Amino acid sequence: LRFWREIDAFQKSYKQSVDEKRPSYNFYDGPPFATGKPHYGHILAGTIKDVITRYAHQTGHCVERRFGWDCHGLPVEHEIDKKCNIQSREDVLKMGIDKYNEECRSIVMRCAQDWRFTVERMGRWIDFDKDYKTLDRSFMESVWWVFNQLYEKKLVYRAFKVMPYSTGCSTALSNFEANLNYKEDVPDPSVIVTFPTVEDPSVEFLAWTTTPWTLPSNLALCVNPEFEYLYIKTKKTADRTFVVAACRLPWLCSKENLKVDEKKDVQILKKAKGAELAGTKYVPIFDYFKDRESFSTTAFRVITDGYVKDDSGTGIVHQAPAFGEEDYNACMKHQVIQKGGMLPCPIDDAGRFTDDVPDKGINGVYVKTADKEIKAVLKKRGRMLCDGTFTHRYPFCWRSDTPLIYRAVPCWFVNVESLKERLLANNQKTRWVPSYVKEKRFHNWLEEARDWCVSRNRFWGTPIPLWVSDDFEEIKCVGSVGELEKYAGKALPDVHRHFIDGITIPSSRPGKPPLKRVDEVFDCWFESGSMPYSQQHYPFENKEKFENGFPAQFIAEGLDQTRGWFYTLMVLSTALFDKPPFENVIVNGLVLAEDGKKMSKRLKNYPDPLSVVDAHGADAIRLYLCNSPVVRADPLRFKKDGVRDVVKDVFLPWYNAYRFMLQEVQRYESKTGKVFVGDFEKHMKGSSNEMDRWISASTHSLCQFVHEEMENYRLYTVVPRLLSFLEDLTNWYVRLNRDRMRGSTSQEDAHVSLCVLYGVLLTITRLMAPFTPFITEFLYQNLKRALPEGHEAKAESVHFVMVPQADPSMIDEEVEARVKSMQAVIEAGRNCRERRQVGLKTPLMKMKVVHSDPKFVSRVQSLIAYVKSELNVENVETSTDASSMKVSVLPNLPVLGKRVGKKMAELRKAIQALTPAELAQFDEAKTLTVMGEVLTEDDIIVKREVGDLGSPQLDGALLGGGDGLVVLDFTEDLGLKEKALAREVANRVQRLRKRLGLVQDDPIEMWAEGLSEFPRQVLKNQKEYLESLLRKPLYDETERQGTGVEIGKEEFDFDGQEVRVVLSLAAPHVNDEAVSKDFEGSVSPVLVKEYLKCFDRSAVQRLTNGAGKLSVRLEGRDVELLLGKHFSLDRASRNW
């Protein structure tokens, strides 16, 4: 981060793309609210956006990335309501809209710095200094323009409509907002209410409701005209006759307060179709509205409608048209209420009963609280047959978390239903990842699209620019601030409500009062749906820039935005331009807590994002999220351990491969005196080494795959492939080529392998840069030092370098297939060893690879040396005879049974009797005709197992695809036992070296001693094998003279055999025989050793000063010790 700030990396990269006149790549960033801190959902969406836009920049595009802020709406007002104890609309008016709005303005950006810190810490490059805010006058003016265009297209209208309504926020909500916060198992009253007929009060209609608070507004009862209704008496209510739908009688008889036997206790007096009941007058429960308007004649009667269903209630629905959309439509259809007439709605904006309902205990009480008192009234009046509780799924306000109600409110609507066909057509022009969201979820939502209520009875928002007469006969829609300034006669630096509500517009009708602005503000979803235009202040500024860049090439948000931002973008762009607003969209799923529940601040069921960043790094979180189901719209249970595993399983092996290369480059430079230059292209193309050819081909295949998949926005395929490649690089290529890179074959070969590794590391670093910007920058800053000046991959930052392109001539599918076959064999062999609990340190005499495909066998044979080495086996045989595999074939009954019907039994026998030759034919062609039926892989299930191998010492494991197997011989052998111990000795020495932090060329000497006869023989017999494993001599510890300082020692037991290994600094060795002979006993070899013990090898080398001798005084006499005769500089150079 410091480095990026120092070089102003983000702005510099953008300026480069502008200066180079790269083609634009247009991206819209949906605006979040700045009143809360960013959470994992924001981090996820931000990461996806950053990956795609970084990739676009690094594939030669100019990508403008501006942050945006949603500053209006309920989230802000809700905070101020709590702060200022605002309980109702009247409280705001009493406080003053100007003061209320300025309070809102004061908090909208309170968390902006938290956002900036978190976004930057996550490595996302986006411009906060040129951000857009929905409260800016320029943004609001473009919103007005959008609305004015809709108005001129006659897509805007005003109507009473029953809408989801938040009493907690005192405003109507859109249908998609109502879907944002459903809760399960919400308890509500469950009451059956009686409605006596006027003609005969002993005959009573029964209606079931879970909202007793709507009964004071009842105007009608609705039945289904096609249902059969019964007039019944029961033993418990012999003096009363009830009317109920025949299909609902069993349910009624089961109710707690009634509980009668339908057959024994119920007498059916009469049957009638619902249509016959129409017009029947009944006695209202409450008479608050009986004498209002013409309700005494039009209301309190039975009406009919097909919306009445047979799956709940009594088949008779009480109608309160102000509180139910179906109630409203049915009552309007049957003229219970009149267009423009009174609509009984006796509650205020906060959901409290008004003076229209004067009863004590109900008046002024919140509707849900009033249920209890209303039930008491029903009981007192004998109008409640049953009283219980009903639990169901119920919508709550997504902001105030209070229960929603449905309420008729006067609203301004956009006629979306008239756009339906164009919306569906435009949706087909877009690409969604994953595609099912487009084809199912979003398509279905568009098919069911309803007119959009864009008005809110609130204060802090963009005012709806409509000026109307008192009778709404005259309406003026203002499309720009400049137009309104002409009416105001002054400049308007701000167009929030408190600056423009007082402005009037003269009426065009002579003698009529001036037009006044409507009270409402825009739904904040209308603002966010307008952001493509408003962020550019279109069409007032940037007209050409916007039109050249519309629609956007890319957007991304969560699955919940299917009914939110994605929808509003599509509606407005279709209405304005008949185009989709975007070409490509990635839809992410929901990030849940580890227990699968929604993340909750109250429950504290998730780790703080920044604490996880501090512990494991931003790159680890980014890669964890991008390599999870959440990038294909599925939910993710966030696990901190999963982030840690990215570090452990991806970053550390990757870094260790990089560090190993650096160590070996230093060794190469030290050995040869040459400076390493990363001319990797030549060696990746020219190397004849099979593993070099494989990793080079895989690298270019990867580049090709990444570009193809990123062009299709499939992160869920790209990231797993990148990680799989890193595993191939670290676990296969580096491990299998370690010795070459250390110069075991030749320094020239070491240089070739190091150049190949360098090229692969540089390529994967560039490919991974959009995904993991931090670690790639760290690696690149050192890797680029080996690049010659002027190289296309050499730049100030890895993020200024283009993502590498594939060279088709380097892609070799055959060499990739060979290595893949080898890997399959090695992995199956490891599985077999693991099952037998015989580790890789124990050598085995032989192994057999079986596969029916000769090509596979040939591929394995070409790399047999690696198979032997990796599985520690002496001999490997191959065969195409798969008779040792047990194969069973079964029909896929659910699929095939449907197709063939009665023929299935006979076909099943034929399938089970398929011969090996027929199965081989099926494996090759993927189809087979049996009894005239063409069978595919969907129709039959081929199950392969390891058959009888004929000996308990043999064990086998299937290859990954199940189409071959490996057989290992676990027969014990003395020679193998020796090799096993030798391998363990080498392993202990290497671990000791690693523990001491030693590198390959450190001047040390390695010693070992068997503490019993068998290990002593092993150290002698397996000397060459040990030195091949250690790449250095291992000396007999009994010969150690003690001149070198001991730096490490370990004793261990392996299968009851004890061995000691010792590491010491390389030091001079004394030829005891030569010293004793030449100095005739006057100088003791022990004394010479004690003298030389005072110096290490390099010090003694300096003392000889090139003369090949040491002149010293020992035991009172001058002595000349000759190098090579009396002593050597170390054990390795000893020649006696």
mmCIF file of C-alpha atoms in Angstrom, residues 382-673:
data_model
loop_
_atom_site.group_PDB
_atom_site.id
_atom_site.type_symbol
_atom_site.label_atom_id
_atom_site.label_comp_id
_atom_site.label_asym_id
_atom_site.label_seq_id
_atom_site.Cartn_x
_atom_site.Cartn_y
_atom_site.Cartn_z
ATOM 1 C CA GLY A 382 -70.976 -12.454 20.273
ATOM 2 C CA ARG A 383 -69.297 -12.082 16.897
ATOM 3 C CA MET A 384 -66.236 -14.309 17.463
ATOM 4 C CA LEU A 385 -66.728 -18.036 16.973
ATOM 5 C CA CYS A 386 -63.079 -19.142 17.357
ATOM 6 C CA ASP A 387 -59.966 -17.498 18.782
ATOM 7 C CA GLY A 388 -56.482 -18.920 18.318
ATOM 8 C CA THR A 389 -52.958 -18.231 17.107
ATOM 9 C CA PHE A 390 -51.546 -18.778 13.632
ATOM 10 C CA THR A 391 -47.806 -18.879 12.806
ATOM 11 C CA HIS A 392 -46.728 -18.061 9.285
ATOM 12 C CA ARG A 393 -44.038 -16.431 7.143
ATOM 13 C CA TYR A 394 -44.479 -12.669 7.306
ATOM 14 C CA PRO A 395 -42.742 -9.612 5.775
ATOM 15 C CA PHE A 396 -40.988 -7.068 7.989
ATOM 16 C CA CYS A 397 -39.588 -3.667 7.085
ATOM 17 C CA TRP A 398 -36.018 -4.108 5.872
ATOM 18 C CA ARG A 399 -34.969 -0.949 7.755
ATOM 19 C CA SER A 400 -37.071 -0.565 10.923
ATOM 20 C CA ASP A 401 -37.600 -4.341 11.347
ATOM 21 C CA THR A 402 -41.289 -3.722 12.145
ATOM 22 C CA PRO A 403 -44.146 -5.826 10.660
ATOM 23 C CA LEU A 404 -45.361 -4.536 7.315
ATOM 24 C CA ILE A 405 -49.019 -3.979 6.659
ATOM 25 C CA TYR A 406 -50.805 -3.459 3.367
ATOM 26 C CA ARG A 407 -52.404 -0.067 3.006
ATOM 27 C CA ALA A 408 -54.008 1.973 0.238
ATOM 28 C CA VAL A 409 -51.975 5.113 -0.343
ATOM 29 C CA PRO A 410 -51.969 7.724 -3.099
ATOM 30 C CA CYS A 411 -48.714 7.095 -5.004
ATOM 31 C CA TRP A 412 -46.897 8.015 -8.167
ATOM 32 C CA PHE A 413 -46.276 5.028 -10.381
ATOM 33 C CA VAL A 414 -44.169 4.124 -13.386
ATOM 34 C CA ASN A 415 -46.167 1.967 -15.768
ATOM 35 C CA VAL A 416 -43.795 -1.004 -15.900
ATOM 36 C CA GLU A 417 -46.432 -3.469 -17.079
ATOM 37 C CA SER A 418 -46.580 -1.732 -20.455
ATOM 38 C CA LEU A 419 -42.811 -2.267 -20.825
ATOM 39 C CA LYS A 420 -42.908 -5.985 -20.041
ATOM 40 C CA GLU A 421 -42.212 -7.330 -23.542
ATOM 41 C CA ARG A 422 -39.344 -4.867 -24.085
ATOM 42 C CA LEU A 423 -37.896 -5.698 -20.668
ATOM 43 C CA LEU A 424 -37.884 -9.396 -21.487
ATOM 44 C CA ALA A 425 -36.313 -8.722 -24.890
ATOM 45 C CA ASN A 426 -33.576 -6.550 -23.403
ATOM 46 C CA ASN A 427 -32.839 -9.137 -20.770
ATOM 47 C CA GLN A 428 -32.059 -11.575 -23.577
ATOM 48 C CA LYS A 429 -29.314 -9.225 -24.799
ATOM 49 C CA THR A 430 -27.376 -9.531 -21.529
ATOM 50 C CA ARG A 431 -25.027 -12.174 -20.130
ATOM 51 C CA TRP A 432 -25.489 -13.201 -16.517
ATOM 52 C CA VAL A 433 -23.083 -15.284 -14.475
ATOM 53 C CA PRO A 434 -24.487 -17.674 -13.472
ATOM 54 C CA SER A 435 -26.920 -17.862 -16.375
ATOM 55 C CA TYR A 436 -29.784 -19.398 -14.396
ATOM 56 C CA VAL A 437 -30.305 -16.115 -12.538
ATOM 57 C CA LYS A 438 -31.079 -14.448 -15.858
ATOM 58 C CA GLU A 439 -33.094 -17.328 -17.295
ATOM 59 C CA LYS A 440 -35.154 -18.105 -14.217
ATOM 60 C CA ARG A 441 -35.075 -15.688 -11.302
ATOM 61 C CA PHE A 442 -34.762 -12.394 -13.211
ATOM 62 C CA HIS A 443 -36.837 -13.540 -16.192
ATOM 63 C CA ASN A 444 -39.650 -14.641 -13.881
ATOM 64 C CA TRP A 445 -39.494 -11.357 -11.990
ATOM 65 C CA LEU A 446 -39.784 -9.410 -15.255
ATOM 66 C CA GLU A 447 -42.655 -11.608 -16.435
ATOM 67 C CA GLU A 448 -44.532 -10.791 -13.248
ATOM 68 C CA ALA A 449 -43.469 -7.124 -13.318
ATOM 69 C CA ARG A 450 -45.974 -4.773 -11.741
ATOM 70 C CA ASP A 451 -46.182 -1.030 -11.908
ATOM 71 C CA TRP A 452 -43.476 0.558 -9.798
ATOM 72 C CA CYS A 453 -44.393 2.928 -6.987
ATOM 73 C CA VAL A 454 -41.543 5.467 -7.112
ATOM 74 C CA SER A 455 -42.848 7.901 -4.508
ATOM 75 C CA ARG A 456 -42.168 7.952 -0.784
ATOM 76 C CA ASN A 457 -43.932 10.081 1.809
ATOM 77 C CA ARG A 458 -40.630 11.107 3.338
ATOM 78 C CA PHE A 459 -38.379 14.134 3.532
ATOM 79 C CA TRP A 460 -34.700 13.343 2.871
ATOM 80 C CA GLY A 461 -34.530 12.428 -0.791
ATOM 81 C CA THR A 462 -34.705 13.826 -4.271
ATOM 82 C CA PRO A 463 -38.054 15.673 -4.464
ATOM 83 C CA ILE A 464 -40.412 14.446 -7.175
ATOM 84 C CA PRO A 465 -40.439 17.380 -9.649
ATOM 85 C CA LEU A 466 -44.215 17.565 -10.077
ATOM 86 C CA TRP A 467 -46.188 20.731 -9.447
ATOM 87 C CA VAL A 468 -49.942 20.134 -9.319
ATOM 88 C CA SER A 469 -53.213 21.902 -8.805
ATOM 89 C CA ASP A 470 -55.358 21.072 -5.782
ATOM 90 C CA ASP A 471 -57.648 18.923 -7.932
ATOM 91 C CA PHE A 472 -54.714 17.273 -9.791
ATOM 92 C CA GLU A 473 -56.285 18.321 -13.071
ATOM 93 C CA GLU A 474 -53.171 20.323 -13.943
ATOM 94 C CA ILE A 475 -49.696 18.819 -13.575
ATOM 95 C CA LYS A 476 -46.335 20.322 -14.502
ATOM 96 C CA CYS A 477 -43.240 18.097 -14.573
ATOM 97 C CA VAL A 478 -39.956 20.001 -14.255
ATOM 98 C CA GLY A 479 -37.012 18.377 -16.049
ATOM 99 C CA SER A 480 -34.083 20.521 -14.958
ATOM 100 C CA VAL A 481 -32.902 22.856 -12.224
ATOM 101 C CA GLY A 482 -32.565 25.635 -14.782
ATOM 102 C CA GLU A 483 -36.253 25.333 -15.647
ATOM 103 C CA LEU A 484 -37.239 25.586 -11.973
ATOM 104 C CA GLU A 485 -34.906 28.543 -11.422
ATOM 105 C CA LYS A 486 -36.900 30.482 -14.017
ATOM 106 C CA TYR A 487 -40.069 29.963 -11.980
ATOM 107 C CA ALA A 488 -38.255 30.682 -8.712
ATOM 108 C CA GLY A 489 -36.590 33.815 -10.040
ATOM 109 C CA LYS A 490 -33.352 32.907 -8.279
ATOM 110 C CA ALA A 491 -30.454 30.484 -8.353
ATOM 111 C CA LEU A 492 -30.986 27.158 -6.626
ATOM 112 C CA PRO A 493 -27.687 25.733 -5.324
ATOM 113 C CA ASP A 494 -29.624 22.897 -3.623
ATOM 114 C CA VAL A 495 -32.876 21.225 -4.628
ATOM 115 C CA HIS A 496 -33.793 19.265 -1.506
ATOM 116 C CA ARG A 497 -37.348 19.763 -0.179
ATOM 117 C CA HIS A 498 -36.633 22.636 2.163
ATOM 118 C CA PHE A 499 -35.153 24.665 -0.700
ATOM 119 C CA ILE A 500 -37.917 24.157 -3.286
ATOM 120 C CA ASP A 501 -41.178 23.218 -1.535
ATOM 121 C CA GLY A 502 -42.167 26.877 -1.312
ATOM 122 C CA ILE A 503 -41.748 27.507 -5.022
ATOM 123 C CA THR A 504 -45.002 27.747 -6.956
ATOM 124 C CA ILE A 505 -45.709 27.654 -10.682
ATOM 125 C CA PRO A 506 -48.481 29.804 -12.188
ATOM 126 C CA SER A 507 -51.513 27.852 -13.355
ATOM 127 C CA SER A 508 -52.263 27.803 -17.059
ATOM 128 C CA ARG A 509 -55.967 28.008 -16.159
ATOM 129 C CA PRO A 510 -57.183 31.572 -15.747
ATOM 130 C CA GLY A 511 -58.158 32.490 -12.208
ATOM 131 C CA LYS A 512 -56.805 29.280 -10.673
ATOM 132 C CA PRO A 513 -54.309 29.267 -7.805
ATOM 133 C CA PRO A 514 -50.661 28.442 -8.592
ATOM 134 C CA LEU A 515 -49.419 24.892 -8.733
ATOM 135 C CA LYS A 516 -47.632 23.485 -5.697
ATOM 136 C CA ARG A 517 -45.083 20.711 -5.527
ATOM 137 C CA VAL A 518 -46.346 17.321 -4.418
ATOM 138 C CA ASP A 519 -45.091 16.227 -0.982
ATOM 139 C CA GLU A 520 -43.345 13.041 -2.074
ATOM 140 C CA VAL A 521 -39.674 12.297 -2.695
ATOM 141 C CA PHE A 522 -38.254 9.572 -4.911
ATOM 142 C CA ASP A 523 -37.778 6.034 -3.758
ATOM 143 C CA CYS A 524 -33.978 5.729 -3.370
ATOM 144 C CA TRP A 525 -34.118 2.745 -5.761
ATOM 145 C CA PHE A 526 -35.187 5.198 -8.468
ATOM 146 C CA GLU A 527 -32.039 7.201 -7.738
ATOM 147 C CA SER A 528 -29.740 4.181 -7.834
ATOM 148 C CA GLY A 529 -31.427 2.984 -11.032
ATOM 149 C CA SER A 530 -30.674 6.419 -12.506
ATOM 150 C CA MET A 531 -26.971 6.319 -11.599
ATOM 151 C CA PRO A 532 -25.679 5.551 -15.138
ATOM 152 C CA TYR A 533 -26.998 8.948 -16.222
ATOM 153 C CA SER A 534 -26.790 10.903 -12.990
ATOM 154 C CA GLN A 535 -23.153 10.110 -12.163
ATOM 155 C CA GLN A 536 -22.250 11.771 -15.490
ATOM 156 C CA HIS A 537 -24.811 14.604 -15.036
ATOM 157 C CA TYR A 538 -26.312 13.457 -18.316
ATOM 158 C CA PRO A 539 -27.625 15.038 -20.515
ATOM 159 C CA PHE A 540 -26.472 18.371 -19.100
ATOM 160 C CA GLU A 541 -22.791 17.380 -19.274
ATOM 161 C CA ASN A 542 -20.693 14.515 -20.709
ATOM 162 C CA LYS A 543 -23.323 13.784 -23.353
ATOM 163 C CA GLU A 544 -20.939 12.282 -25.901
ATOM 164 C CA LYS A 545 -18.959 10.423 -23.238
ATOM 165 C CA PHE A 546 -22.091 8.800 -21.826
ATOM 166 C CA GLU A 547 -23.638 7.882 -25.167
ATOM 167 C CA ASN A 548 -20.392 6.318 -26.396
ATOM 168 C CA GLY A 549 -20.114 4.272 -23.215
ATOM 169 C CA PHE A 550 -23.688 3.076 -22.749
ATOM 170 C CA PRO A 551 -24.577 0.376 -21.908
ATOM 171 C CA ALA A 552 -21.934 -0.604 -19.373
ATOM 172 C CA GLN A 553 -19.827 -3.627 -20.206
ATOM 173 C CA PHE A 554 -19.933 -4.889 -16.637
ATOM 174 C CA ILE A 555 -21.688 -4.623 -13.279
ATOM 175 C CA ALA A 556 -21.751 -6.897 -10.233
ATOM 176 C CA GLU A 557 -23.813 -7.126 -7.055
ATOM 177 C CA GLY A 558 -25.516 -9.704 -4.847
ATOM 178 C CA LEU A 559 -28.395 -12.038 -5.663
ATOM 179 C CA ASP A 560 -30.776 -9.828 -3.656
ATOM 180 C CA GLN A 561 -30.332 -7.089 -6.271
ATOM 181 C CA THR A 562 -32.243 -9.205 -8.790
ATOM 182 C CA ARG A 563 -35.330 -7.433 -7.496
ATOM 183 C CA GLY A 564 -33.459 -4.272 -6.582
ATOM 184 C CA TRP A 565 -30.724 -2.475 -8.476
ATOM 185 C CA PHE A 566 -30.553 -4.858 -11.457
ATOM 186 C CA TYR A 567 -34.301 -4.437 -11.881
ATOM 187 C CA THR A 568 -34.441 -0.648 -11.580
ATOM 188 C CA LEU A 569 -31.500 -0.276 -13.967
ATOM 189 C CA MET A 570 -33.294 -2.440 -16.520
ATOM 190 C CA VAL A 571 -36.640 -0.673 -16.170
ATOM 191 C CA LEU A 572 -35.210 2.822 -16.598
ATOM 192 C CA SER A 573 -32.811 2.013 -19.448
ATOM 193 C CA THR A 574 -35.587 0.184 -21.294
ATOM 194 C CA ALA A 575 -38.009 3.064 -20.801
ATOM 195 C CA LEU A 576 -35.428 5.679 -21.827
ATOM 196 C CA PHE A 577 -33.416 4.035 -24.596
ATOM 197 C CA ASP A 578 -34.962 0.607 -25.192
ATOM 198 C CA LYS A 579 -31.582 -0.884 -24.347
ATOM 199 C CA PRO A 580 -30.310 -3.020 -21.478
ATOM 200 C CA PRO A 581 -28.200 -0.944 -19.060
ATOM 201 C CA PHE A 582 -25.370 -3.491 -18.977
ATOM 202 C CA GLU A 583 -23.927 -6.245 -21.127
ATOM 203 C CA ASN A 584 -22.463 -8.521 -18.454
ATOM 204 C CA VAL A 585 -23.296 -9.054 -14.793
ATOM 205 C CA ILE A 586 -21.782 -11.299 -12.143
ATOM 206 C CA VAL A 587 -24.252 -12.183 -9.403
ATOM 207 C CA ASN A 588 -22.788 -13.217 -6.076
ATOM 208 C CA GLY A 589 -24.476 -15.204 -3.345
ATOM 209 C CA LEU A 590 -24.915 -14.356 0.307
ATOM 210 C CA VAL A 591 -22.026 -14.585 2.768
ATOM 211 C CA LEU A 592 -23.362 -16.333 5.876
ATOM 212 C CA ALA A 593 -21.881 -16.943 9.299
ATOM 213 C CA GLU A 594 -20.041 -20.223 9.823
ATOM 214 C CA ASP A 595 -23.160 -21.789 11.377
ATOM 215 C CA GLY A 596 -25.177 -21.032 8.238
ATOM 216 C CA LYS A 597 -27.138 -18.198 9.821
ATOM 217 C CA LYS A 598 -27.275 -14.638 8.607
ATOM 218 C CA MET A 599 -24.334 -12.577 9.867
ATOM 219 C CA SER A 600 -25.540 -10.510 12.809
ATOM 220 C CA LYS A 601 -23.852 -7.705 14.713
ATOM 221 C CA ARG A 602 -26.118 -8.474 17.633
ATOM 222 C CA LEU A 603 -25.215 -12.163 17.716
ATOM 223 C CA LYS A 604 -21.538 -11.464 16.940
ATOM 224 C CA ASN A 605 -21.472 -14.673 14.932
ATOM 225 C CA TYR A 606 -18.724 -13.676 12.499
ATOM 226 C CA PRO A 607 -15.132 -12.389 12.786
ATOM 227 C CA ASP A 608 -14.409 -8.714 12.183
ATOM 228 C CA PRO A 609 -13.253 -8.388 8.549
ATOM 229 C CA LEU A 610 -10.261 -6.210 9.359
ATOM 230 C CA SER A 611 -9.077 -8.604 12.062
ATOM 231 C CA VAL A 612 -9.051 -11.397 9.450
ATOM 232 C CA VAL A 613 -7.164 -9.115 7.063
ATOM 233 C CA ASP A 614 -4.618 -8.332 9.779
ATOM 234 C CA ALA A 615 -4.196 -12.039 10.583
ATOM 235 C CA HIS A 616 -4.021 -13.488 7.071
ATOM 236 C CA GLY A 617 -3.843 -10.632 4.559
ATOM 237 C CA ALA A 618 -6.317 -9.151 2.096
ATOM 238 C CA ASP A 619 -5.176 -11.434 -0.732
ATOM 239 C CA ALA A 620 -6.155 -14.501 1.295
ATOM 240 C CA ILE A 621 -9.710 -13.190 1.782
ATOM 241 C CA ARG A 622 -9.971 -12.188 -1.874
ATOM 242 C CA LEU A 623 -8.881 -15.611 -3.116
ATOM 243 C CA TYR A 624 -11.002 -17.432 -0.527
ATOM 244 C CA LEU A 625 -14.107 -15.578 -1.703
ATOM 245 C CA CYS A 626 -13.330 -15.908 -5.426
ATOM 246 C CA ASN A 627 -12.714 -19.647 -5.051
ATOM 247 C CA SER A 628 -16.025 -20.316 -3.317
ATOM 248 C CA PRO A 629 -19.624 -21.058 -4.402
ATOM 249 C CA VAL A 630 -20.513 -17.438 -3.700
ATOM 250 C CA VAL A 631 -19.200 -16.287 -7.134
ATOM 251 C CA ARG A 632 -21.871 -18.403 -8.816
ATOM 252 C CA ALA A 633 -24.695 -16.972 -6.686
ATOM 253 C CA ASP A 634 -24.675 -19.750 -4.072
ATOM 254 C CA PRO A 635 -24.374 -19.022 -0.325
ATOM 255 C CA LEU A 636 -21.025 -19.261 1.477
ATOM 256 C CA ARG A 637 -20.548 -20.128 5.114
ATOM 257 C CA PHE A 638 -17.611 -17.887 5.943
ATOM 258 C CA LYS A 639 -14.856 -19.691 7.843
ATOM 259 C CA LYS A 640 -11.792 -17.924 9.135
ATOM 260 C CA ASP A 641 -9.944 -21.246 8.891
ATOM 261 C CA GLY A 642 -10.744 -21.269 5.185
ATOM 262 C CA VAL A 643 -8.889 -17.972 4.787
ATOM 263 C CA ARG A 644 -5.958 -19.369 6.770
ATOM 264 C CA ASP A 645 -5.902 -22.422 4.508
ATOM 265 C CA VAL A 646 -5.419 -20.177 1.472
ATOM 266 C CA VAL A 647 -2.223 -18.897 3.067
ATOM 267 C CA LYS A 648 -1.102 -22.406 4.024
ATOM 268 C CA ASP A 649 -2.085 -24.257 0.861
ATOM 269 C CA VAL A 650 -1.599 -21.597 -1.833
ATOM 270 C CA PHE A 651 0.579 -18.663 -0.820
ATOM 271 C CA LEU A 652 3.242 -20.500 1.191
ATOM 272 C CA PRO A 653 3.943 -23.176 -1.469
ATOM 273 C CA TRP A 654 3.951 -20.439 -4.139
ATOM 274 C CA TYR A 655 6.331 -18.284 -2.105
ATOM 275 C CA ASN A 656 8.526 -21.284 -1.297
ATOM 276 C CA ALA A 657 8.873 -22.069 -5.019
ATOM 277 C CA TYR A 658 9.872 -18.440 -5.592
ATOM 278 C CA ARG A 659 12.342 -18.506 -2.687
ATOM 279 C CA PHE A 660 13.820 -21.805 -3.883
ATOM 280 C CA MET A 661 14.402 -20.282 -7.313
ATOM 281 C CA LEU A 662 16.168 -17.293 -5.727
ATOM 282 C CA GLN A 663 18.424 -19.577 -3.685
ATOM 283 C CA GLU A 664 19.338 -21.649 -6.714
ATOM 284 C CA VAL A 665 19.922 -18.554 -8.856
ATOM 285 C CA GLN A 666 22.332 -17.281 -6.183
ATOM 286 C CA ARG A 667 24.026 -20.672 -6.148
ATOM 287 C CA TYR A 668 24.239 -20.661 -9.963
ATOM 288 C CA GLU A 669 25.732 -17.163 -10.008
ATOM 289 C CA SER A 670 28.203 -18.112 -7.274
ATOM 290 C CA LYS A 671 29.269 -21.314 -9.054
ATOM 291 C CA THR A 672 29.545 -19.905 -12.573
ATOM 292 C CA GLY A 673 30.376 -16.257 -11.957
#
